[in-house]
PDB file of C-alpha atoms and ligand atoms in Angstrom:
ATOM      1  CA  MET A   1     -11.792  60.686 -17.054  1.00  0.00           C
ATOM      2  CA  ALA A   2      -8.282  61.133 -18.419  1.00  0.00           C
ATOM      3  CA  GLN A   3      -7.053  62.145 -21.850  1.00  0.00           C
ATOM      4  CA  VAL A   4      -5.449  59.195 -23.654  1.00  0.00           C
ATOM      5  CA  VAL A   5      -3.430  59.610 -26.830  1.00  0.00           C
ATOM      6  CA  VAL A   6      -3.061  56.615 -29.119  1.00  0.00           C
ATOM      7  CA  LEU A   7       0.004  57.195 -31.175  1.00  0.00           C
ATOM      8  CA  GLY A   8      -0.313  55.413 -34.505  1.00  0.00           C
ATOM      9  CA  THR A   9      -3.098  53.374 -35.995  1.00  0.00           C
ATOM     10  CA  GLY A  10      -3.971  49.696 -35.669  1.00  0.00           C
ATOM     11  CA  LEU A  11      -5.736  49.423 -32.306  1.00  0.00           C
ATOM     12  CA  PRO A  12      -8.931  47.393 -32.971  1.00  0.00           C
ATOM     13  CA  ASP A  13     -12.192  49.333 -32.466  1.00  0.00           C
ATOM     14  CA  ARG A  14     -13.221  47.082 -29.603  1.00  0.00           C
ATOM     15  CA  VAL A  15     -10.053  47.924 -27.743  1.00  0.00           C
ATOM     16  CA  LEU A  16     -10.396  51.625 -28.477  1.00  0.00           C
ATOM     17  CA  ASP A  17     -14.004  51.467 -27.203  1.00  0.00           C
ATOM     18  CA  GLU A  18     -12.826  49.714 -24.024  1.00  0.00           C
ATOM     19  CA  ILE A  19     -10.467  52.598 -23.295  1.00  0.00           C
ATOM     20  CA  GLY A  20     -13.117  55.118 -24.416  1.00  0.00           C
ATOM     21  CA  VAL A  21     -15.655  53.902 -21.813  1.00  0.00           C
ATOM     22  CA  ARG A  22     -13.547  55.509 -19.084  1.00  0.00           C
ATOM     23  CA  HIS A  23     -11.352  58.020 -20.897  1.00  0.00           C
ATOM     24  CA  THR A  24     -11.224  60.463 -23.786  1.00  0.00           C
ATOM     25  CA  VAL A  25      -9.261  58.906 -26.629  1.00  0.00           C
ATOM     26  CA  ARG A  26      -7.450  60.881 -29.293  1.00  0.00           C
ATOM     27  CA  THR A  27      -5.647  58.970 -32.084  1.00  0.00           C
ATOM     28  CA  LEU A  28      -2.664  60.790 -33.596  1.00  0.00           C
ATOM     29  CA  THR A  29      -0.322  59.860 -36.423  1.00  0.00           C
ATOM     30  CA  ARG A  30       3.378  60.690 -36.201  1.00  0.00           C
ATOM     31  CA  ASP A  31       2.818  63.693 -38.493  1.00  0.00           C
ATOM     32  CA  GLN A  32      -0.093  65.014 -36.444  1.00  0.00           C
ATOM     33  CA  LEU A  33       2.165  65.119 -33.369  1.00  0.00           C
ATOM     34  CA  ASP A  34       3.881  68.192 -34.762  1.00  0.00           C
ATOM     35  CA  THR A  35       0.625  70.110 -35.391  1.00  0.00           C
ATOM     36  CA  ALA A  36      -0.977  72.521 -32.921  1.00  0.00           C
ATOM     37  CA  GLU A  37      -3.767  69.961 -32.450  1.00  0.00           C
ATOM     38  CA  GLY A  38      -1.316  67.155 -31.713  1.00  0.00           C
ATOM     39  CA  ARG A  39       0.696  69.263 -29.284  1.00  0.00           C
ATOM     40  CA  ALA A  40      -2.515  70.266 -27.469  1.00  0.00           C
ATOM     41  CA  ALA A  41      -3.602  66.591 -27.167  1.00  0.00           C
ATOM     42  CA  LEU A  42      -0.205  65.620 -25.811  1.00  0.00           C
ATOM     43  CA  ALA A  43      -0.149  68.531 -23.381  1.00  0.00           C
ATOM     44  CA  HIS A  44      -3.285  67.133 -21.694  1.00  0.00           C
ATOM     45  CA  ALA A  45      -2.478  63.423 -22.042  1.00  0.00           C
ATOM     46  CA  GLU A  46      -2.256  61.313 -18.903  1.00  0.00           C
ATOM     47  CA  GLY A  47      -1.802  58.111 -20.863  1.00  0.00           C
ATOM     48  CA  VAL A  48      -0.218  57.267 -24.229  1.00  0.00           C
ATOM     49  CA  VAL A  49      -0.511  54.002 -26.156  1.00  0.00           C
ATOM     50  CA  VAL A  50       2.375  53.690 -28.590  1.00  0.00           C
ATOM     51  CA  ILE A  51       1.775  51.550 -31.644  1.00  0.00           C
ATOM     52  CA  GLY A  52       4.911  50.332 -33.334  1.00  0.00           C
ATOM     53  CA  GLN A  53       8.292  51.869 -33.055  1.00  0.00           C
ATOM     54  CA  GLU A  54       7.642  55.538 -32.283  1.00  0.00           C
ATOM     55  CA  PRO A  55      10.430  56.793 -29.989  1.00  0.00           C
ATOM     56  CA  VAL A  56       9.548  58.140 -26.532  1.00  0.00           C
ATOM     57  CA  THR A  57      12.255  60.687 -25.864  1.00  0.00           C
ATOM     58  CA  GLU A  58      12.874  63.344 -23.252  1.00  0.00           C
ATOM     59  CA  GLU A  59      11.461  65.878 -25.686  1.00  0.00           C
ATOM     60  CA  PHE A  60       8.300  63.807 -26.136  1.00  0.00           C
ATOM     61  CA  LEU A  61       7.899  63.549 -22.383  1.00  0.00           C
ATOM     62  CA  ALA A  62       8.439  67.289 -21.919  1.00  0.00           C
ATOM     63  CA  ALA A  63       5.578  67.875 -24.342  1.00  0.00           C
ATOM     64  CA  ALA A  64       3.318  65.698 -22.176  1.00  0.00           C
ATOM     65  CA  PRO A  65       3.796  67.013 -18.616  1.00  0.00           C
ATOM     66  CA  LYS A  66       0.672  65.299 -17.232  1.00  0.00           C
ATOM     67  CA  LEU A  67       1.699  61.850 -18.494  1.00  0.00           C
ATOM     68  CA  ARG A  68       1.382  58.964 -16.047  1.00  0.00           C
ATOM     69  CA  VAL A  69       1.785  55.967 -18.330  1.00  0.00           C
ATOM     70  CA  VAL A  70       3.396  55.008 -21.634  1.00  0.00           C
ATOM     71  CA  SER A  71       1.795  51.747 -22.767  1.00  0.00           C
ATOM     72  CA  LEU A  72       3.613  50.067 -25.650  1.00  0.00           C
ATOM     73  CA  ARG A  73       1.798  47.794 -28.051  1.00  0.00           C
ATOM     74  CA  ALA A  74       5.098  45.949 -28.397  1.00  0.00           C
ATOM     75  CA  VAL A  75       7.362  43.861 -26.269  1.00  0.00           C
ATOM     76  CA  GLY A  76      10.596  45.729 -27.110  1.00  0.00           C
ATOM     77  CA  TYR A  77      11.173  48.999 -25.276  1.00  0.00           C
ATOM     78  CA  ASP A  78      14.520  50.013 -26.754  1.00  0.00           C
ATOM     79  CA  ARG A  79      13.040  53.198 -28.225  1.00  0.00           C
ATOM     80  CA  VAL A  80      11.841  54.457 -24.876  1.00  0.00           C
ATOM     81  CA  ASP A  81      14.060  56.667 -22.728  1.00  0.00           C
ATOM     82  CA  LEU A  82      13.479  54.648 -19.544  1.00  0.00           C
ATOM     83  CA  ALA A  83      15.663  56.885 -17.359  1.00  0.00           C
ATOM     84  CA  ALA A  84      13.641  59.947 -18.374  1.00  0.00           C
ATOM     85  CA  CYS A  85      10.386  58.093 -17.651  1.00  0.00           C
ATOM     86  CA  ARG A  86      11.694  57.059 -14.244  1.00  0.00           C
ATOM     87  CA  ARG A  87      12.728  60.643 -13.415  1.00  0.00           C
ATOM     88  CA  ARG A  88       9.293  61.905 -14.337  1.00  0.00           C
ATOM     89  CA  GLY A  89       7.438  59.109 -12.550  1.00  0.00           C
ATOM     90  CA  VAL A  90       5.915  57.836 -15.803  1.00  0.00           C
ATOM     91  CA  ALA A  91       5.145  54.096 -15.849  1.00  0.00           C
ATOM     92  CA  VAL A  92       6.226  52.164 -18.943  1.00  0.00           C
ATOM     93  CA  CYS A  93       4.381  48.941 -19.846  1.00  0.00           C
ATOM     94  CA  HIS A  94       4.731  46.440 -22.658  1.00  0.00           C
ATOM     95  CA  THR A  95       3.235  43.210 -24.052  1.00  0.00           C
ATOM     96  CA  PRO A  96       5.476  40.215 -23.338  1.00  0.00           C
ATOM     97  CA  GLY A  97       4.267  36.642 -23.781  1.00  0.00           C
ATOM     98  CA  VAL A  98       1.384  37.124 -26.176  1.00  0.00           C
ATOM     99  CA  LEU A  99       3.540  37.370 -29.333  1.00  0.00           C
ATOM    100  CA  ASP A 100       5.974  34.544 -28.690  1.00  0.00           C
ATOM    101  CA  GLY A 101       4.292  32.026 -30.970  1.00  0.00           C
ATOM    102  CA  ALA A 102       3.876  34.445 -33.889  1.00  0.00           C
ATOM    103  CA  VAL A 103       7.488  35.633 -33.755  1.00  0.00           C
ATOM    104  CA  ALA A 104       8.743  32.066 -33.380  1.00  0.00           C
ATOM    105  CA  ASP A 105       6.701  31.019 -36.425  1.00  0.00           C
ATOM    106  CA  LEU A 106       8.223  33.780 -38.544  1.00  0.00           C
ATOM    107  CA  THR A 107      11.685  32.857 -37.273  1.00  0.00           C
ATOM    108  CA  ALA A 108      11.160  29.215 -38.244  1.00  0.00           C
ATOM    109  CA  LEU A 109       9.823  30.333 -41.602  1.00  0.00           C
ATOM    110  CA  LEU A 110      12.994  32.398 -42.222  1.00  0.00           C
ATOM    111  CA  VAL A 111      15.236  29.490 -41.180  1.00  0.00           C
ATOM    112  CA  VAL A 112      13.583  27.226 -43.715  1.00  0.00           C
ATOM    113  CA  GLY A 113      13.150  30.063 -46.199  1.00  0.00           C
ATOM    114  CA  ILE A 114      16.822  30.896 -46.433  1.00  0.00           C
ATOM    115  CA  ALA A 115      17.770  27.216 -46.409  1.00  0.00           C
ATOM    116  CA  ARG A 116      15.477  26.621 -49.389  1.00  0.00           C
ATOM    117  CA  ARG A 117      16.392  29.922 -51.144  1.00  0.00           C
ATOM    118  CA  PHE A 118      12.727  30.792 -50.932  1.00  0.00           C
ATOM    119  CA  GLY A 119      13.137  34.431 -51.958  1.00  0.00           C
ATOM    120  CA  GLU A 120      14.664  33.410 -55.226  1.00  0.00           C
ATOM    121  CA  CYS A 121      12.125  30.613 -55.670  1.00  0.00           C
ATOM    122  CA  LEU A 122       9.269  33.112 -55.317  1.00  0.00           C
ATOM    123  CA  ASP A 123      10.840  35.362 -57.913  1.00  0.00           C
ATOM    124  CA  SER A 124      11.325  32.433 -60.246  1.00  0.00           C
ATOM    125  CA  GLY A 125       7.791  31.187 -59.599  1.00  0.00           C
ATOM    126  CA  ARG A 126       6.385  34.537 -60.674  1.00  0.00           C
ATOM    127  CA  GLY A 127       8.817  34.780 -63.570  1.00  0.00           C
ATOM    128  CA  SER A 128      10.840  32.353 -65.614  1.00  0.00           C
ATOM    129  CA  TRP A 129      10.339  29.187 -63.585  1.00  0.00           C
ATOM    130  CA  ALA A 130      14.062  28.565 -64.012  1.00  0.00           C
ATOM    131  CA  THR A 131      15.170  25.887 -61.617  1.00  0.00           C
ATOM    132  CA  THR A 132      18.603  25.302 -62.975  1.00  0.00           C
ATOM    133  CA  GLY A 133      21.494  27.566 -63.859  1.00  0.00           C
ATOM    134  CA  ALA A 134      22.917  30.142 -61.553  1.00  0.00           C
ATOM    135  CA  ARG A 135      19.619  31.024 -59.749  1.00  0.00           C
ATOM    136  CA  PRO A 136      17.911  29.620 -57.908  1.00  0.00           C
ATOM    137  CA  ALA A 137      20.601  27.200 -56.906  1.00  0.00           C
ATOM    138  CA  LEU A 138      19.817  24.186 -54.736  1.00  0.00           C
ATOM    139  CA  GLY A 139      18.911  24.790 -51.128  1.00  0.00           C
ATOM    140  CA  THR A 140      19.972  22.810 -48.132  1.00  0.00           C
ATOM    141  CA  ASP A 141      18.095  20.549 -45.670  1.00  0.00           C
ATOM    142  CA  VAL A 142      17.451  21.835 -42.196  1.00  0.00           C
ATOM    143  CA  ALA A 143      16.909  18.391 -40.663  1.00  0.00           C
ATOM    144  CA  GLY A 144      19.982  17.296 -38.743  1.00  0.00           C
ATOM    145  CA  LYS A 145      21.516  20.766 -38.897  1.00  0.00           C
ATOM    146  CA  VAL A 146      22.535  22.723 -35.795  1.00  0.00           C
ATOM    147  CA  LEU A 147      20.349  25.704 -34.851  1.00  0.00           C
ATOM    148  CA  GLY A 148      22.175  28.109 -32.514  1.00  0.00           C
ATOM    149  CA  ILE A 149      19.894  30.348 -30.445  1.00  0.00           C
ATOM    150  CA  LEU A 150      21.417  33.508 -29.019  1.00  0.00           C
ATOM    151  CA  GLY A 151      19.159  34.557 -26.140  1.00  0.00           C
ATOM    152  CA  MET A 152      16.907  31.828 -24.745  1.00  0.00           C
ATOM    153  CA  GLY A 153      13.947  33.823 -23.442  1.00  0.00           C
ATOM    154  CA  ARG A 154      10.301  33.052 -24.205  1.00  0.00           C
ATOM    155  CA  ILE A 155      10.663  33.524 -27.942  1.00  0.00           C
ATOM    156  CA  GLY A 156      13.963  31.647 -28.251  1.00  0.00           C
ATOM    157  CA  ARG A 157      12.368  28.749 -26.418  1.00  0.00           C
ATOM    158  CA  ARG A 158       9.410  28.616 -28.794  1.00  0.00           C
ATOM    159  CA  VAL A 159      11.794  28.652 -31.756  1.00  0.00           C
ATOM    160  CA  ALA A 160      13.782  25.818 -30.211  1.00  0.00           C
ATOM    161  CA  ARG A 161      10.706  23.668 -29.744  1.00  0.00           C
ATOM    162  CA  THR A 162       9.367  24.313 -33.240  1.00  0.00           C
ATOM    163  CA  CYS A 163      12.681  23.670 -34.994  1.00  0.00           C
ATOM    164  CA  ALA A 164      13.563  20.617 -32.887  1.00  0.00           C
ATOM    165  CA  ALA A 165      10.186  18.929 -32.962  1.00  0.00           C
ATOM    166  CA  GLY A 166       9.045  20.123 -36.394  1.00  0.00           C
ATOM    167  CA  PHE A 167      12.213  20.139 -38.419  1.00  0.00           C
ATOM    168  CA  GLY A 168      14.484  17.711 -36.601  1.00  0.00           C
ATOM    169  CA  MET A 169      17.181  20.299 -35.918  1.00  0.00           C
ATOM    170  CA  GLU A 170      19.764  19.958 -33.170  1.00  0.00           C
ATOM    171  CA  ILE A 171      19.442  22.906 -30.783  1.00  0.00           C
ATOM    172  CA  ILE A 172      22.285  24.686 -28.987  1.00  0.00           C
ATOM    173  CA  TYR A 173      21.768  27.945 -27.161  1.00  0.00           C
ATOM    174  CA  HIS A 174      23.602  30.570 -25.230  1.00  0.00           C
ATOM    175  CA  THR A 175      22.319  32.837 -22.444  1.00  0.00           C
ATOM    176  CA  ARG A 176      24.465  34.740 -19.979  1.00  0.00           C
ATOM    177  CA  SER A 177      22.528  33.123 -17.158  1.00  0.00           C
ATOM    178  CA  GLY A 178      23.709  29.613 -18.086  1.00  0.00           C
ATOM    179  CA  PRO A 179      21.824  26.372 -18.716  1.00  0.00           C
ATOM    180  CA  THR A 180      18.337  25.696 -17.373  1.00  0.00           C
ATOM    181  CA  ALA A 181      16.816  22.327 -16.743  1.00  0.00           C
ATOM    182  CA  GLU A 182      13.683  23.408 -18.615  1.00  0.00           C
ATOM    183  CA  ASP A 183      15.607  24.061 -21.843  1.00  0.00           C
ATOM    184  CA  ASP A 184      17.798  21.015 -21.559  1.00  0.00           C
ATOM    185  CA  ALA A 185      14.726  18.866 -21.002  1.00  0.00           C
ATOM    186  CA  PHE A 186      13.773  18.978 -24.667  1.00  0.00           C
ATOM    187  CA  GLY A 187      17.224  18.308 -25.954  1.00  0.00           C
ATOM    188  CA  ALA A 188      18.645  21.808 -26.235  1.00  0.00           C
ATOM    189  CA  SER A 189      22.192  22.230 -24.964  1.00  0.00           C
ATOM    190  CA  TRP A 190      23.675  25.337 -23.400  1.00  0.00           C
ATOM    191  CA  VAL A 191      27.061  26.236 -24.946  1.00  0.00           C
ATOM    192  CA  THR A 192      29.490  29.109 -24.529  1.00  0.00           C
ATOM    193  CA  ARG A 193      29.045  32.138 -26.773  1.00  0.00           C
ATOM    194  CA  GLU A 194      32.170  31.131 -28.710  1.00  0.00           C
ATOM    195  CA  GLU A 195      30.907  27.616 -29.229  1.00  0.00           C
ATOM    196  CA  LEU A 196      27.542  28.882 -30.365  1.00  0.00           C
ATOM    197  CA  PHE A 197      29.017  30.914 -33.212  1.00  0.00           C
ATOM    198  CA  ALA A 198      31.476  28.170 -34.109  1.00  0.00           C
ATOM    199  CA  ARG A 199      28.981  25.310 -34.210  1.00  0.00           C
ATOM    200  CA  ALA A 200      25.728  26.742 -35.558  1.00  0.00           C
ATOM    201  CA  ASP A 201      24.682  25.998 -39.109  1.00  0.00           C
ATOM    202  CA  PHE A 202      21.889  28.492 -38.544  1.00  0.00           C
ATOM    203  CA  LEU A 203      22.184  31.209 -35.905  1.00  0.00           C
ATOM    204  CA  THR A 204      19.041  32.978 -34.712  1.00  0.00           C
ATOM    205  CA  ILE A 205      19.053  36.070 -32.503  1.00  0.00           C
ATOM    206  CA  HIS A 206      16.570  36.571 -29.703  1.00  0.00           C
ATOM    207  CA  LEU A 207      18.130  39.317 -27.640  1.00  0.00           C
ATOM    208  CA  PRO A 208      16.624  42.650 -26.668  1.00  0.00           C
ATOM    209  CA  LEU A 209      18.445  45.736 -27.953  1.00  0.00           C
ATOM    210  CA  THR A 210      20.382  47.353 -25.091  1.00  0.00           C
ATOM    211  CA  PRO A 211      23.654  49.307 -24.976  1.00  0.00           C
ATOM    212  CA  GLU A 212      25.408  45.973 -24.315  1.00  0.00           C
ATOM    213  CA  THR A 213      23.818  44.064 -27.183  1.00  0.00           C
ATOM    214  CA  ARG A 214      24.107  46.861 -29.823  1.00  0.00           C
ATOM    215  CA  HIS A 215      26.347  45.522 -32.615  1.00  0.00           C
ATOM    216  CA  SER A 216      27.211  42.558 -30.380  1.00  0.00           C
ATOM    217  CA  VAL A 217      27.027  40.344 -33.485  1.00  0.00           C
ATOM    218  CA  GLY A 218      29.783  42.006 -35.518  1.00  0.00           C
ATOM    219  CA  GLU A 219      32.824  41.264 -37.623  1.00  0.00           C
ATOM    220  CA  ARG A 220      34.485  39.070 -34.971  1.00  0.00           C
ATOM    221  CA  GLU A 221      31.397  36.954 -34.305  1.00  0.00           C
ATOM    222  CA  LEU A 222      30.562  36.556 -38.002  1.00  0.00           C
ATOM    223  CA  ALA A 223      34.137  35.535 -38.785  1.00  0.00           C
ATOM    224  CA  ALA A 224      33.879  32.890 -36.067  1.00  0.00           C
ATOM    225  CA  MET A 225      30.867  31.289 -37.750  1.00  0.00           C
ATOM    226  CA  LYS A 226      31.151  28.203 -39.905  1.00  0.00           C
ATOM    227  CA  PRO A 227      31.756  29.007 -43.552  1.00  0.00           C
ATOM    228  CA  GLY A 228      28.409  28.670 -45.277  1.00  0.00           C
ATOM    229  CA  ALA A 229      26.304  29.235 -42.144  1.00  0.00           C
ATOM    230  CA  TYR A 230      23.096  31.281 -42.088  1.00  0.00           C
ATOM    231  CA  LEU A 231      21.977  34.123 -39.840  1.00  0.00           C
ATOM    232  CA  VAL A 232      18.385  34.907 -38.829  1.00  0.00           C
ATOM    233  CA  ASN A 233      17.293  38.017 -36.938  1.00  0.00           C
ATOM    234  CA  THR A 234      13.748  38.697 -35.815  1.00  0.00           C
ATOM    235  CA  ALA A 235      14.806  40.672 -32.720  1.00  0.00           C
ATOM    236  CA  ARG A 236      16.271  44.127 -33.430  1.00  0.00           C
ATOM    237  CA  GLY A 237      18.364  45.180 -36.384  1.00  0.00           C
ATOM    238  CA  ASP A 238      20.977  46.985 -34.353  1.00  0.00           C
ATOM    239  CA  VAL A 239      21.999  43.879 -32.439  1.00  0.00           C
ATOM    240  CA  VAL A 240      23.874  43.069 -35.694  1.00  0.00           C
ATOM    241  CA  ASP A 241      26.522  45.258 -37.250  1.00  0.00           C
ATOM    242  CA  GLU A 242      24.947  45.512 -40.695  1.00  0.00           C
ATOM    243  CA  ARG A 243      28.171  46.524 -42.465  1.00  0.00           C
ATOM    244  CA  ALA A 244      29.908  43.402 -41.159  1.00  0.00           C
ATOM    245  CA  LEU A 245      26.895  41.300 -42.139  1.00  0.00           C
ATOM    246  CA  VAL A 246      26.900  42.650 -45.695  1.00  0.00           C
ATOM    247  CA  ALA A 247      30.644  41.944 -45.986  1.00  0.00           C
ATOM    248  CA  ALA A 248      30.177  38.370 -44.699  1.00  0.00           C
ATOM    249  CA  LEU A 249      27.356  37.733 -47.149  1.00  0.00           C
ATOM    250  CA  ARG A 250      29.203  39.272 -50.082  1.00  0.00           C
ATOM    251  CA  SER A 251      32.352  37.288 -49.404  1.00  0.00           C
ATOM    252  CA  GLY A 252      30.356  34.074 -49.230  1.00  0.00           C
ATOM    253  CA  ARG A 253      31.445  33.477 -45.639  1.00  0.00           C
ATOM    254  CA  LEU A 254      27.735  33.348 -44.776  1.00  0.00           C
ATOM    255  CA  ALA A 255      25.448  31.518 -47.166  1.00  0.00           C
ATOM    256  CA  GLY A 256      22.410  33.642 -46.416  1.00  0.00           C
ATOM    257  CA  ALA A 257      20.410  35.670 -43.984  1.00  0.00           C
ATOM    258  CA  GLY A 258      16.749  36.016 -43.014  1.00  0.00           C
ATOM    259  CA  LEU A 259      15.968  39.404 -41.492  1.00  0.00           C
ATOM    260  CA  ASP A 260      12.701  40.725 -40.145  1.00  0.00           C
ATOM    261  CA  VAL A 261      14.450  43.707 -38.620  1.00  0.00           C
ATOM    262  CA  LEU A 262      17.015  46.209 -39.892  1.00  0.00           C
ATOM    263  CA  SER A 263      19.022  49.041 -38.336  1.00  0.00           C
ATOM    264  CA  THR A 264      16.861  51.624 -40.066  1.00  0.00           C
ATOM    265  CA  GLU A 265      13.177  50.885 -40.657  1.00  0.00           C
ATOM    266  CA  PRO A 266      11.883  51.393 -43.249  1.00  0.00           C
ATOM    267  CA  PRO A 267      15.321  50.882 -44.817  1.00  0.00           C
ATOM    268  CA  ASP A 268      17.056  53.114 -47.256  1.00  0.00           C
ATOM    269  CA  PRO A 269      16.237  51.593 -50.694  1.00  0.00           C
ATOM    270  CA  ASP A 270      19.994  51.396 -51.303  1.00  0.00           C
ATOM    271  CA  ASN A 271      20.602  49.165 -48.291  1.00  0.00           C
ATOM    272  CA  PRO A 272      22.619  46.287 -49.840  1.00  0.00           C
ATOM    273  CA  LEU A 273      20.724  43.755 -47.739  1.00  0.00           C
ATOM    274  CA  LEU A 274      17.660  44.439 -49.855  1.00  0.00           C
ATOM    275  CA  HIS A 275      19.527  43.523 -53.001  1.00  0.00           C
ATOM    276  CA  LEU A 276      21.567  40.431 -52.123  1.00  0.00           C
ATOM    277  CA  PRO A 277      19.955  37.315 -53.595  1.00  0.00           C
ATOM    278  CA  ASN A 278      20.778  35.187 -50.574  1.00  0.00           C
ATOM    279  CA  VAL A 279      18.971  37.489 -48.127  1.00  0.00           C
ATOM    280  CA  MET A 280      15.287  37.348 -47.305  1.00  0.00           C
ATOM    281  CA  VAL A 281      13.956  40.549 -45.744  1.00  0.00           C
ATOM    282  CA  THR A 282      10.493  40.898 -44.227  1.00  0.00           C
ATOM    283  CA  PRO A 283       9.166  44.291 -43.034  1.00  0.00           C
ATOM    284  CA  HIS A 284       9.238  43.752 -39.230  1.00  0.00           C
ATOM    285  CA  VAL A 285       6.128  41.541 -39.182  1.00  0.00           C
ATOM    286  CA  GLY A 286       7.075  39.013 -36.495  1.00  0.00           C
ATOM    287  CA  SER A 287       3.902  39.670 -34.489  1.00  0.00           C
ATOM    288  CA  ALA A 288       1.678  40.591 -37.448  1.00  0.00           C
ATOM    289  CA  THR A 289      -1.211  38.136 -37.172  1.00  0.00           C
ATOM    290  CA  GLU A 290      -4.812  39.098 -36.370  1.00  0.00           C
ATOM    291  CA  GLU A 291      -4.854  37.049 -33.196  1.00  0.00           C
ATOM    292  CA  THR A 292      -1.489  38.175 -31.867  1.00  0.00           C
ATOM    293  CA  ARG A 293      -1.942  41.863 -32.658  1.00  0.00           C
ATOM    294  CA  TYR A 294      -5.358  41.719 -31.000  1.00  0.00           C
ATOM    295  CA  ALA A 295      -3.880  40.151 -27.868  1.00  0.00           C
ATOM    296  CA  MET A 296      -1.126  42.761 -27.840  1.00  0.00           C
ATOM    297  CA  ALA A 297      -3.690  45.585 -28.167  1.00  0.00           C
ATOM    298  CA  GLU A 298      -5.784  44.159 -25.336  1.00  0.00           C
ATOM    299  CA  LEU A 299      -2.764  43.821 -23.059  1.00  0.00           C
ATOM    300  CA  ALA A 300      -1.611  47.356 -23.910  1.00  0.00           C
ATOM    301  CA  ALA A 301      -5.066  48.647 -23.059  1.00  0.00           C
ATOM    302  CA  ARG A 302      -5.211  46.635 -19.813  1.00  0.00           C
ATOM    303  CA  ASN A 303      -1.793  48.020 -18.757  1.00  0.00           C
ATOM    304  CA  LEU A 304      -2.897  51.583 -19.515  1.00  0.00           C
ATOM    305  CA  LEU A 305      -6.265  51.280 -17.767  1.00  0.00           C
ATOM    306  CA  ASN A 306      -4.711  49.738 -14.676  1.00  0.00           C
ATOM    307  CA  VAL A 307      -2.168  52.519 -14.217  1.00  0.00           C
ATOM    308  CA  LEU A 308      -4.778  55.201 -14.821  1.00  0.00           C
ATOM    309  CA  ALA A 309      -6.967  53.519 -12.187  1.00  0.00           C
ATOM    310  CA  GLY A 310      -4.078  53.553  -9.717  1.00  0.00           C
ATOM    311  CA  GLU A 311      -3.566  49.795  -9.994  1.00  0.00           C
ATOM    312  CA  GLU A 312      -0.483  47.733 -10.915  1.00  0.00           C
ATOM    313  CA  PRO A 313      -0.242  47.040 -14.698  1.00  0.00           C
ATOM    314  CA  VAL A 314       0.028  43.485 -15.946  1.00  0.00           C
ATOM    315  CA  ALA A 315       3.457  43.987 -17.511  1.00  0.00           C
ATOM    316  CA  ARG A 316       5.500  46.915 -16.282  1.00  0.00           C
ATOM    317  CA  VAL A 317       8.992  47.830 -17.499  1.00  0.00           C
ATOM    318  CA  VAL A 318       9.380  50.906 -15.270  1.00  0.00           C
TER     319      VAL A 318
HETATM  320  O1  GLV B   1       9.123  44.345 -32.557  1.00  0.00           O
HETATM  321  C1  GLV B   1       8.077  44.190 -32.012  1.00  0.00           C
HETATM  322  C2  GLV B   1       7.869  44.283 -30.583  1.00  0.00           C
HETATM  323  O2  GLV B   1       8.768  44.711 -29.884  1.00  0.00           O
HETATM  324  O3  GLV B   1       6.787  43.912 -30.153  1.00  0.00           O
END
């Protein structure tokens, strides 16, 4: 029986019980981590389940010297110090695959939402019902428009299918690995990175955050986009240089943006992106459905239990 710390809330009771059959489970909030009780729980922990975006740093690992596994209830692992985990022999696991549909749905919603000025429409619907005048102005059709997908992994592919089959969009995509027959089979075309920015009416980002991708969509890339194009990001805020994005939106170079992720979450209330009428911001809820979060929790538990039992986890990062 090992000590398992669940960092953050939101694991369904059934999943907690499943871990609890074999191990002692202690749930801690971020604030409790800094208490004597939290430090003691971490000092004995052999496994940690991380809910959400809590960073796993060298300092965190030093406070948990018995740790064997960090199991993320998330697919992204940019907030984990992987090198430090490797050095300490701590396995890192995540939850790929099970959230693709939910994130793709939200992405599609943001594409159509910004095209139809949905944020402003909601405000007007709850308020004056003004449909003429300065706001809300007319939206634009998505059918027949070009959707550019930066990063054609599992989620990018789901977005491509939804937007091609459902909305009649033309799909172009860029991955460093080049075209694949699977993607081209449903009418998506691989293009160079330059062509992607130049041709997309809507550009959606599906890249992980790494040192190479940080701010990789910046001033130069945004300036290369079509005047009046739209940007959607449901991946990680820091892939985009937010200052450059704000400038492009303010100047009218970009017509709008749909963002489920920001550089700082929760954002500073003064972040201009929260106040521009042509920007829709959602609070990092790409995977936030009952079914998807349950599947993520189950996979996180399976990964954890496997490592603690000396078996291979289902989805290992390190
Ligand atoms: O952002 C959410 C995740 O990485 O699962």
